[in-house]
PDB file of C-alpha atoms in Angstrom:
ATOM      1  CA  MET A   2     -10.901  22.636  14.792  1.00 41.00           C
ATOM      2  CA  THR A   3     -12.780  19.357  14.774  1.00 42.00           C
ATOM      3  CA  ASP A   4     -11.091  16.543  16.674  1.00 45.00           C
ATOM      4  CA  LEU A   5     -11.054  13.939  13.905  1.00 45.00           C
ATOM      5  CA  SER A   6      -9.477  11.391  16.220  1.00 45.00           C
ATOM      6  CA  ALA A   7     -12.820  11.038  17.990  1.00 47.00           C
ATOM      7  CA  ALA A   8     -14.118   9.259  14.887  1.00 47.00           C
ATOM      8  CA  VAL A   9     -11.398   6.639  15.044  1.00 49.00           C
ATOM      9  CA  THR A  10     -12.532   3.357  16.586  1.00 47.00           C
ATOM     10  CA  PRO A  11     -11.331  -0.212  16.062  1.00 43.00           C
ATOM     11  CA  GLN A  12     -14.462  -0.787  13.972  1.00 48.00           C
ATOM     12  CA  SER A  13     -13.730   2.208  11.710  1.00 50.00           C
ATOM     13  CA  LEU A  14     -10.243   0.888  11.015  1.00 52.00           C
ATOM     14  CA  PHE A  15     -11.317  -2.548   9.773  1.00 50.00           C
ATOM     15  CA  PRO A  16     -11.905  -3.299   6.093  1.00 51.00           C
ATOM     16  CA  PRO A  17     -14.829  -5.681   5.402  1.00 46.00           C
ATOM     17  CA  PRO A  18     -14.247  -9.370   6.193  1.00 40.00           C
ATOM     18  CA  ILE A  19     -12.435 -11.219   3.419  1.00 36.00           C
ATOM     19  CA  SER A  20     -15.535 -13.259   2.600  1.00 35.00           C
ATOM     20  CA  THR A  21     -17.483 -10.042   1.771  1.00 35.00           C
ATOM     21  CA  ARG A  22     -14.611  -7.996   0.379  1.00 37.00           C
ATOM     22  CA  SER A  23     -15.211  -8.402  -3.367  1.00 37.00           C
ATOM     23  CA  SER A  24     -15.219  -4.665  -4.141  1.00 38.00           C
ATOM     24  CA  ALA A  25     -13.124  -3.580  -1.191  1.00 40.00           C
ATOM     25  CA  MET A  26     -10.397  -6.031  -2.174  1.00 39.00           C
ATOM     26  CA  LEU A  27     -10.000  -4.083  -5.384  1.00 41.00           C
ATOM     27  CA  THR A  28      -8.750  -1.154  -3.336  1.00 44.00           C
ATOM     28  CA  SER A  29      -5.579  -3.124  -2.707  1.00 46.00           C
ATOM     29  CA  ILE A  30      -4.694  -2.796  -6.378  1.00 45.00           C
ATOM     30  CA  SER A  31      -4.050   0.960  -6.392  1.00 49.00           C
ATOM     31  CA  PRO A  32      -1.384   1.043  -3.636  1.00 51.00           C
ATOM     32  CA  PHE A  33      -0.070  -2.199  -5.118  1.00 47.00           C
ATOM     33  CA  SER A  34       0.205  -0.624  -8.560  1.00 49.00           C
ATOM     34  CA  ALA A  35       2.182   2.293  -7.128  1.00 49.00           C
ATOM     35  CA  THR A  36       4.637  -0.145  -5.557  1.00 49.00           C
ATOM     36  CA  ALA A  37       4.679  -2.321  -8.647  1.00 47.00           C
ATOM     37  CA  LEU A  38       5.588   0.723 -10.691  1.00 46.00           C
ATOM     38  CA  MET A  39       8.981   0.684  -8.996  1.00 45.00           C
ATOM     39  CA  TRP A  40       9.462  -2.947  -9.962  1.00 43.00           C
ATOM     40  CA  VAL A  41       8.386  -2.240 -13.528  1.00 43.00           C
ATOM     41  CA  ARG A  42      11.117   0.382 -13.840  1.00 41.00           C
ATOM     42  CA  ILE A  43      13.801  -2.260 -13.490  1.00 38.00           C
ATOM     43  CA  LYS A  44      12.148  -5.395 -14.915  1.00 43.00           C
ATOM     44  CA  SER A  45       9.512  -3.937 -17.276  1.00 40.00           C
ATOM     45  CA  SER A  46       7.243  -6.689 -16.011  1.00 46.00           C
ATOM     46  CA  ILE A  47       5.109  -7.992 -13.186  1.00 47.00           C
ATOM     47  CA  LEU A  48       5.092 -11.479 -11.719  1.00 47.00           C
ATOM     48  CA  LEU A  49       3.608 -14.079 -14.029  1.00 42.00           C
ATOM     49  CA  ARG A  50       4.107 -17.458 -12.344  1.00 45.00           C
ATOM     50  CA  ILE A  51       2.378 -17.375  -8.966  1.00 43.00           C
ATOM     51  CA  THR A  52       3.736 -19.446  -6.089  1.00 46.00           C
ATOM     52  CA  GLN A  53       2.521 -19.696  -2.517  1.00 45.00           C
ATOM     53  CA  ILE A  54       5.274 -17.304  -1.403  1.00 41.00           C
ATOM     54  CA  GLU A  55       4.526 -14.594  -3.937  1.00 43.00           C
ATOM     55  CA  MET A  56       0.746 -14.831  -3.609  1.00 46.00           C
ATOM     56  CA  GLU A  57       0.897 -12.565  -0.548  1.00 47.00           C
ATOM     57  CA  PHE A  58       2.416  -9.886  -2.733  1.00 46.00           C
ATOM     58  CA  TYR A  59       0.163 -10.462  -5.708  1.00 50.00           C
ATOM     59  CA  PRO A  60      -3.572  -9.536  -5.749  1.00 53.00           C
ATOM     60  CA  TYR A  61      -5.859 -12.521  -6.277  1.00 57.00           C
ATOM     61  CA  GLN A  62      -8.023 -10.432  -8.618  1.00 67.00           C
ATOM     62  CA  VAL A  63      -5.166 -10.183 -11.110  1.00 73.00           C
ATOM     63  CA  VAL A  64      -4.854 -13.971 -11.240  1.00 75.00           C
ATOM     64  CA  HIS A  65      -8.576 -14.349 -11.882  1.00 79.00           C
ATOM     65  CA  ALA A  66      -8.580 -11.652 -14.588  1.00 82.00           C
ATOM     66  CA  LYS A  67      -5.505 -13.141 -16.239  1.00 83.00           C
ATOM     67  CA  THR A  68      -7.119 -16.599 -16.335  1.00 85.00           C
ATOM     68  CA  ALA A  69     -10.288 -15.253 -17.954  1.00 88.00           C
ATOM     69  CA  LEU A  70      -8.360 -13.255 -20.545  1.00 87.00           C
ATOM     70  CA  GLU A  71      -6.087 -16.174 -21.370  1.00 88.00           C
ATOM     71  CA  LEU A  72      -9.133 -18.320 -22.137  1.00 92.00           C
ATOM     72  CA  ALA A  73     -10.500 -15.667 -24.496  1.00 91.00           C
ATOM     73  CA  TYR A  74      -7.294 -14.162 -25.908  1.00 89.00           C
ATOM     74  CA  PRO A  75      -4.326 -16.461 -25.244  1.00 90.00           C
ATOM     75  CA  GLY A  76      -0.931 -14.809 -24.862  1.00 87.00           C
ATOM     76  CA  ILE A  77      -2.083 -11.237 -25.535  1.00 89.00           C
ATOM     77  CA  VAL A  78      -2.916  -9.402 -22.297  1.00 87.00           C
ATOM     78  CA  SER A  79      -0.225  -9.233 -19.599  1.00 87.00           C
ATOM     79  CA  CYS A  80      -0.668  -9.136 -15.830  1.00 83.00           C
ATOM     80  CA  ALA A  81       1.225  -5.835 -15.843  1.00 84.00           C
ATOM     81  CA  ASP A  82      -1.371  -4.264 -18.140  1.00 88.00           C
ATOM     82  CA  ILE A  83      -4.198  -5.734 -16.048  1.00 87.00           C
ATOM     83  CA  ILE A  84      -2.839  -4.028 -12.931  1.00 84.00           C
ATOM     84  CA  ALA A  85      -2.343  -0.712 -14.715  1.00 87.00           C
ATOM     85  CA  VAL A  86      -5.851  -0.641 -16.198  1.00 89.00           C
ATOM     86  CA  ALA A  87      -7.528  -1.910 -13.010  1.00 86.00           C
ATOM     87  CA  ALA A  88      -5.803   0.804 -10.976  1.00 86.00           C
ATOM     88  CA  ARG A  89      -6.947   3.516 -13.406  1.00 90.00           C
ATOM     89  CA  ASN A  90     -10.538   2.244 -13.419  1.00 90.00           C
ATOM     90  CA  LEU A  91     -10.619   2.027  -9.640  1.00 87.00           C
ATOM     91  CA  VAL A  92      -9.325   5.582  -9.244  1.00 89.00           C
ATOM     92  CA  LEU A  93     -12.064   6.781 -11.585  1.00 91.00           C
ATOM     93  CA  MET A  94     -14.772   4.783  -9.778  1.00 91.00           C
ATOM     94  CA  ILE A  95     -14.031   6.419  -6.428  1.00 90.00           C
ATOM     95  CA  GLY A  96     -13.830  10.021  -7.554  1.00 91.00           C
ATOM     96  CA  GLY A  97     -10.345  10.345  -9.010  1.00 91.00           C
ATOM     97  CA  PRO A  98      -9.325  11.596 -12.461  1.00 91.00           C
ATOM     98  CA  TYR A  99      -9.331   9.639 -15.701  1.00 93.00           C
ATOM     99  CA  TYR A 100      -5.948   9.150 -17.327  1.00 92.00           C
ATOM    100  CA  THR A 101      -4.750   7.292 -20.391  1.00 94.00           C
ATOM    101  CA  VAL A 102      -3.001   3.973 -19.795  1.00 92.00           C
ATOM    102  CA  LYS A 103      -0.449   2.951 -22.405  1.00 92.00           C
ATOM    103  CA  LEU A 104      -0.579  -0.796 -23.007  1.00 91.00           C
ATOM    104  CA  GLY A 105       1.926  -3.343 -24.229  1.00 90.00           C
ATOM    105  CA  ARG A 106       3.783  -4.344 -21.069  1.00 86.00           C
ATOM    106  CA  LYS A 107       5.217  -7.849 -20.990  1.00 84.00           C
ATOM    107  CA  ASP A 108       5.338 -10.235 -18.055  1.00 80.00           C
ATOM    108  CA  SER A 109       8.417 -11.975 -16.767  1.00 75.00           C
ATOM    109  CA  LEU A 110       8.779 -15.680 -17.441  1.00 74.00           C
ATOM    110  CA  THR A 111      10.182 -16.278 -13.953  1.00 71.00           C
ATOM    111  CA  SER A 112       9.028 -15.296 -10.484  1.00 66.00           C
ATOM    112  CA  THR A 113      11.189 -15.507  -7.368  1.00 69.00           C
ATOM    113  CA  ALA A 114      10.527 -13.982  -3.968  1.00 66.00           C
ATOM    114  CA  TYR A 115      14.182 -13.199  -3.269  1.00 70.00           C
ATOM    115  CA  THR A 116      14.307 -10.708  -6.151  1.00 71.00           C
ATOM    116  CA  VAL A 117      11.479  -8.728  -4.532  1.00 72.00           C
ATOM    117  CA  ASP A 118      12.691  -8.692  -0.947  1.00 73.00           C
ATOM    118  CA  GLY A 119      14.903  -5.688  -0.331  1.00 77.00           C
ATOM    119  CA  ASN A 120      13.948  -4.036  -3.600  1.00 79.00           C
ATOM    120  CA  LEU A 121      10.581  -2.701  -2.433  1.00 80.00           C
ATOM    121  CA  PRO A 122      10.066  -0.369   0.551  1.00 81.00           C
ATOM    122  CA  LYS A 123       8.679  -1.607   3.860  1.00 78.00           C
ATOM    123  CA  PRO A 124       7.233   0.511   6.694  1.00 73.00           C
ATOM    124  CA  THR A 125       9.880  -0.797   9.087  1.00 74.00           C
ATOM    125  CA  MET A 126      12.814   0.391   6.945  1.00 81.00           C
ATOM    126  CA  PRO A 127      14.828   3.476   7.972  1.00 83.00           C
ATOM    127  CA  MET A 128      14.092   6.572   5.904  1.00 84.00           C
ATOM    128  CA  ASN A 129      17.474   6.711   4.193  1.00 86.00           C
ATOM    129  CA  GLN A 130      16.985   3.144   2.919  1.00 88.00           C
ATOM    130  CA  ILE A 131      13.511   3.924   1.581  1.00 87.00           C
ATOM    131  CA  ILE A 132      14.777   7.005  -0.251  1.00 88.00           C
ATOM    132  CA  GLN A 133      17.673   5.013  -1.667  1.00 90.00           C
ATOM    133  CA  ILE A 134      15.321   2.337  -3.013  1.00 89.00           C
ATOM    134  CA  PHE A 135      13.212   4.940  -4.810  1.00 90.00           C
ATOM    135  CA  GLN A 136      16.182   6.891  -6.105  1.00 91.00           C
ATOM    136  CA  SER A 137      17.818   3.728  -7.441  1.00 89.00           C
ATOM    137  CA  ARG A 138      14.706   3.310  -9.617  1.00 87.00           C
ATOM    138  CA  GLY A 139      14.910   6.882 -10.902  1.00 90.00           C
ATOM    139  CA  PHE A 140      12.316   8.449  -8.582  1.00 91.00           C
ATOM    140  CA  SER A 141      12.903  11.782  -6.844  1.00 92.00           C
ATOM    141  CA  VAL A 142      11.823  12.396  -3.249  1.00 89.00           C
ATOM    142  CA  GLN A 143       8.911  14.443  -4.579  1.00 91.00           C
ATOM    143  CA  GLU A 144       7.779  11.542  -6.761  1.00 91.00           C
ATOM    144  CA  MET A 145       8.160   9.155  -3.816  1.00 89.00           C
ATOM    145  CA  VAL A 146       5.847  11.325  -1.715  1.00 89.00           C
ATOM    146  CA  ALA A 147       3.337  11.612  -4.561  1.00 89.00           C
ATOM    147  CA  LEU A 148       3.287   7.835  -5.075  1.00 87.00           C
ATOM    148  CA  SER A 149       2.626   7.258  -1.380  1.00 87.00           C
ATOM    149  CA  GLY A 150      -0.646   9.145  -1.866  1.00 88.00           C
ATOM    150  CA  ALA A 151      -2.005   5.923  -3.402  1.00 87.00           C
ATOM    151  CA  HIS A 152      -2.524   4.863   0.209  1.00 87.00           C
ATOM    152  CA  THR A 153      -5.517   7.176   0.372  1.00 88.00           C
ATOM    153  CA  ILE A 154      -7.411   3.967  -0.455  1.00 86.00           C
ATOM    154  CA  GLY A 155      -6.772   0.352   0.414  1.00 84.00           C
ATOM    155  CA  PHE A 156      -5.579  -1.328   3.572  1.00 85.00           C
ATOM    156  CA  SER A 157      -2.437  -2.684   5.194  1.00 86.00           C
ATOM    157  CA  TYR A 158      -1.922  -5.952   7.025  1.00 86.00           C
ATOM    158  CA  CYS A 159      -1.217  -5.531  10.727  1.00 89.00           C
ATOM    159  CA  LYS A 160       1.722  -7.930  10.498  1.00 86.00           C
ATOM    160  CA  GLU A 161       3.554  -5.407   8.291  1.00 83.00           C
ATOM    161  CA  PHE A 162       3.629  -2.697  10.959  1.00 84.00           C
ATOM    162  CA  GLY A 163       2.774  -4.524  14.186  1.00 85.00           C
ATOM    163  CA  SER A 164       6.225  -3.791  15.608  1.00 81.00           C
ATOM    164  CA  THR A 165       5.325  -0.084  15.721  1.00 82.00           C
ATOM    165  CA  LEU A 166       2.284  -0.678  17.950  1.00 87.00           C
ATOM    166  CA  TYR A 167       3.545  -2.676  20.907  1.00 85.00           C
ATOM    167  CA  ASN A 168       6.615  -1.988  23.043  1.00 79.00           C
ATOM    168  CA  TYR A 169       7.966   0.446  20.458  1.00 80.00           C
ATOM    169  CA  ASN A 170      10.668   1.699  22.822  1.00 80.00           C
ATOM    170  CA  LYS A 171      11.315   2.245  26.522  1.00 79.00           C
ATOM    171  CA  THR A 172       9.246   5.423  26.689  1.00 82.00           C
ATOM    172  CA  SER A 173       6.436   4.725  24.243  1.00 82.00           C
ATOM    173  CA  GLU A 174       4.311   1.641  23.559  1.00 83.00           C
ATOM    174  CA  SER A 175       3.736   2.700  19.950  1.00 82.00           C
ATOM    175  CA  VAL A 176       5.081   5.292  17.518  1.00 81.00           C
ATOM    176  CA  PRO A 177       5.097   8.616  19.462  1.00 84.00           C
ATOM    177  CA  SER A 178       3.757  10.554  16.467  1.00 84.00           C
ATOM    178  CA  TYR A 179       0.453   8.645  16.567  1.00 88.00           C
ATOM    179  CA  ASN A 180      -2.598  10.367  18.002  1.00 89.00           C
ATOM    180  CA  PRO A 181      -3.273   8.545  21.330  1.00 89.00           C
ATOM    181  CA  ARG A 182      -6.823   7.541  20.322  1.00 91.00           C
ATOM    182  CA  PHE A 183      -5.610   6.377  16.935  1.00 90.00           C
ATOM    183  CA  SER A 184      -2.776   4.436  18.531  1.00 89.00           C
ATOM    184  CA  GLN A 185      -5.116   2.661  20.943  1.00 91.00           C
ATOM    185  CA  ALA A 186      -7.580   1.866  18.158  1.00 91.00           C
ATOM    186  CA  LEU A 187      -4.777   0.323  16.099  1.00 91.00           C
ATOM    187  CA  ARG A 188      -3.608  -1.803  19.020  1.00 91.00           C
ATOM    188  CA  ASN A 189      -7.153  -3.035  19.590  1.00 91.00           C
ATOM    189  CA  ALA A 190      -7.745  -3.760  15.910  1.00 91.00           C
ATOM    190  CA  CYS A 191      -4.422  -5.578  15.447  1.00 91.00           C
ATOM    191  CA  ALA A 192      -4.288  -7.292  18.842  1.00 90.00           C
ATOM    192  CA  ASN A 193      -4.207 -10.828  17.415  1.00 90.00           C
ATOM    193  CA  TYR A 194      -2.117 -10.203  14.312  1.00 90.00           C
ATOM    194  CA  ASN A 195       0.460 -12.805  15.335  1.00 89.00           C
ATOM    195  CA  GLN A 196      -2.248 -15.487  15.353  1.00 91.00           C
ATOM    196  CA  ASN A 197      -4.260 -14.044  12.466  1.00 90.00           C
ATOM    197  CA  PRO A 198      -2.028 -12.731   9.651  1.00 86.00           C
ATOM    198  CA  THR A 199      -5.065 -11.596   7.630  1.00 85.00           C
ATOM    199  CA  LEU A 200      -5.940  -8.793  10.080  1.00 89.00           C
ATOM    200  CA  SER A 201      -5.776  -5.468   8.277  1.00 88.00           C
ATOM    201  CA  VAL A 202      -6.706  -1.810   8.728  1.00 90.00           C
ATOM    202  CA  PHE A 203      -7.496   1.017   6.353  1.00 90.00           C
ATOM    203  CA  ASN A 204      -4.589   3.235   5.313  1.00 88.00           C
ATOM    204  CA  ASP A 205      -6.845   6.311   5.417  1.00 90.00           C
ATOM    205  CA  VAL A 206      -9.190   5.973   8.373  1.00 88.00           C
ATOM    206  CA  MET A 207     -11.230   9.097   7.545  1.00 91.00           C
ATOM    207  CA  SER A 208     -12.232   8.466   3.898  1.00 91.00           C
ATOM    208  CA  PRO A 209     -10.964   4.991   2.970  1.00 88.00           C
ATOM    209  CA  ASN A 210     -13.191   4.595  -0.091  1.00 87.00           C
ATOM    210  CA  LYS A 211     -12.627   8.025  -1.629  1.00 91.00           C
ATOM    211  CA  PHE A 212      -9.776   9.164  -3.852  1.00 91.00           C
ATOM    212  CA  ASP A 213      -8.691  12.381  -2.152  1.00 93.00           C
ATOM    213  CA  ASN A 214      -5.751  13.876  -0.256  1.00 92.00           C
ATOM    214  CA  MET A 215      -7.011  12.921   3.205  1.00 92.00           C
ATOM    215  CA  TYR A 216      -4.089  10.518   3.593  1.00 90.00           C
ATOM    216  CA  PHE A 217      -1.758  13.511   3.584  1.00 90.00           C
ATOM    217  CA  GLN A 218      -4.068  15.564   5.835  1.00 91.00           C
ATOM    218  CA  ASN A 219      -4.128  12.753   8.404  1.00 91.00           C
ATOM    219  CA  LEU A 220      -0.349  12.724   8.939  1.00 89.00           C
ATOM    220  CA  PRO A 221       0.068  15.987  10.908  1.00 88.00           C
ATOM    221  CA  LYS A 222      -2.931  14.935  13.035  1.00 90.00           C
ATOM    222  CA  GLY A 223      -1.212  11.681  13.998  1.00 89.00           C
ATOM    223  CA  LEU A 224      -3.817   9.596  12.177  1.00 90.00           C
ATOM    224  CA  GLY A 225      -1.389   7.742   9.967  1.00 85.00           C
ATOM    225  CA  GLU A 226       2.250   6.913   9.493  1.00 78.00           C
ATOM    226  CA  ALA A 227       4.668   7.656   6.667  1.00 78.00           C
ATOM    227  CA  PRO A 228       8.397   7.532   7.452  1.00 73.00           C
ATOM    228  CA  TRP A 229       9.111  10.218   4.872  1.00 75.00           C
ATOM    229  CA  TYR A 230       6.808  12.681   6.695  1.00 75.00           C
ATOM    230  CA  TRP A 231       9.326  12.935   9.536  1.00 72.00           C
ATOM    231  CA  ASP A 232      12.168  13.502   7.097  1.00 74.00           C
ATOM    232  CA  GLU A 233      12.877  17.113   6.204  1.00 74.00           C
ATOM    233  CA  ASN A 234      13.152  16.353   2.490  1.00 74.00           C
ATOM    234  CA  GLY A 235       9.897  14.384   2.424  1.00 76.00           C
ATOM    235  CA  ARG A 236       7.720  16.722   4.474  1.00 76.00           C
ATOM    236  CA  TYR A 237       8.631  19.665   2.234  1.00 74.00           C
ATOM    237  CA  TRP A 238       6.437  18.244  -0.525  1.00 78.00           C
ATOM    238  CA  VAL A 239       3.250  17.883   1.533  1.00 73.00           C
TER     239      VAL A 239
END
């Protein structure tokens, strides 16, 4: 069996610099749309009014697209529909299937960060809390696992999971399930995340720009992290 971890270096983990990330930045929309789907189930909308706080959660591309569409067709196309269509088109562009997107979503007239916090899963949450969040939105564990496959593309900010890389516990510097080479590469790539909150790494280090199931294949090799994978109910569906 090929040792895939040998291909993992700090350089292979990094997405392109923000200044040259025009197409790569679009890959943030697909994992975002999977997460936003949970929010849509309870609000039937996506954020409309963008503040400095929520901008971290909201892709800049959506704001630009919304502005252009408002100039041409005022009050017709919602941000929620923009995200849904952009995600579908991106999946198709990188080798995934085409699927029909039903349109007609409406955006909320208000946007507050406190309504998001605690209602969307974070990598640092315990597994039972993550499952509860999904189930409260009507998703089964199987659907939760399937949705996480959106992370086959895109990237994550080091600040969101930095606590799993350094001084994880008394016996391990990082998450014990990580492949040692992968773990070291992550620590090198995210070394300055406290000073530079824009540092990010690919979710799928083997084929980050391809829509495939490599994200799931990476987990048993220790080349990724998904809390549900170490839960008996979650792993059953992989």
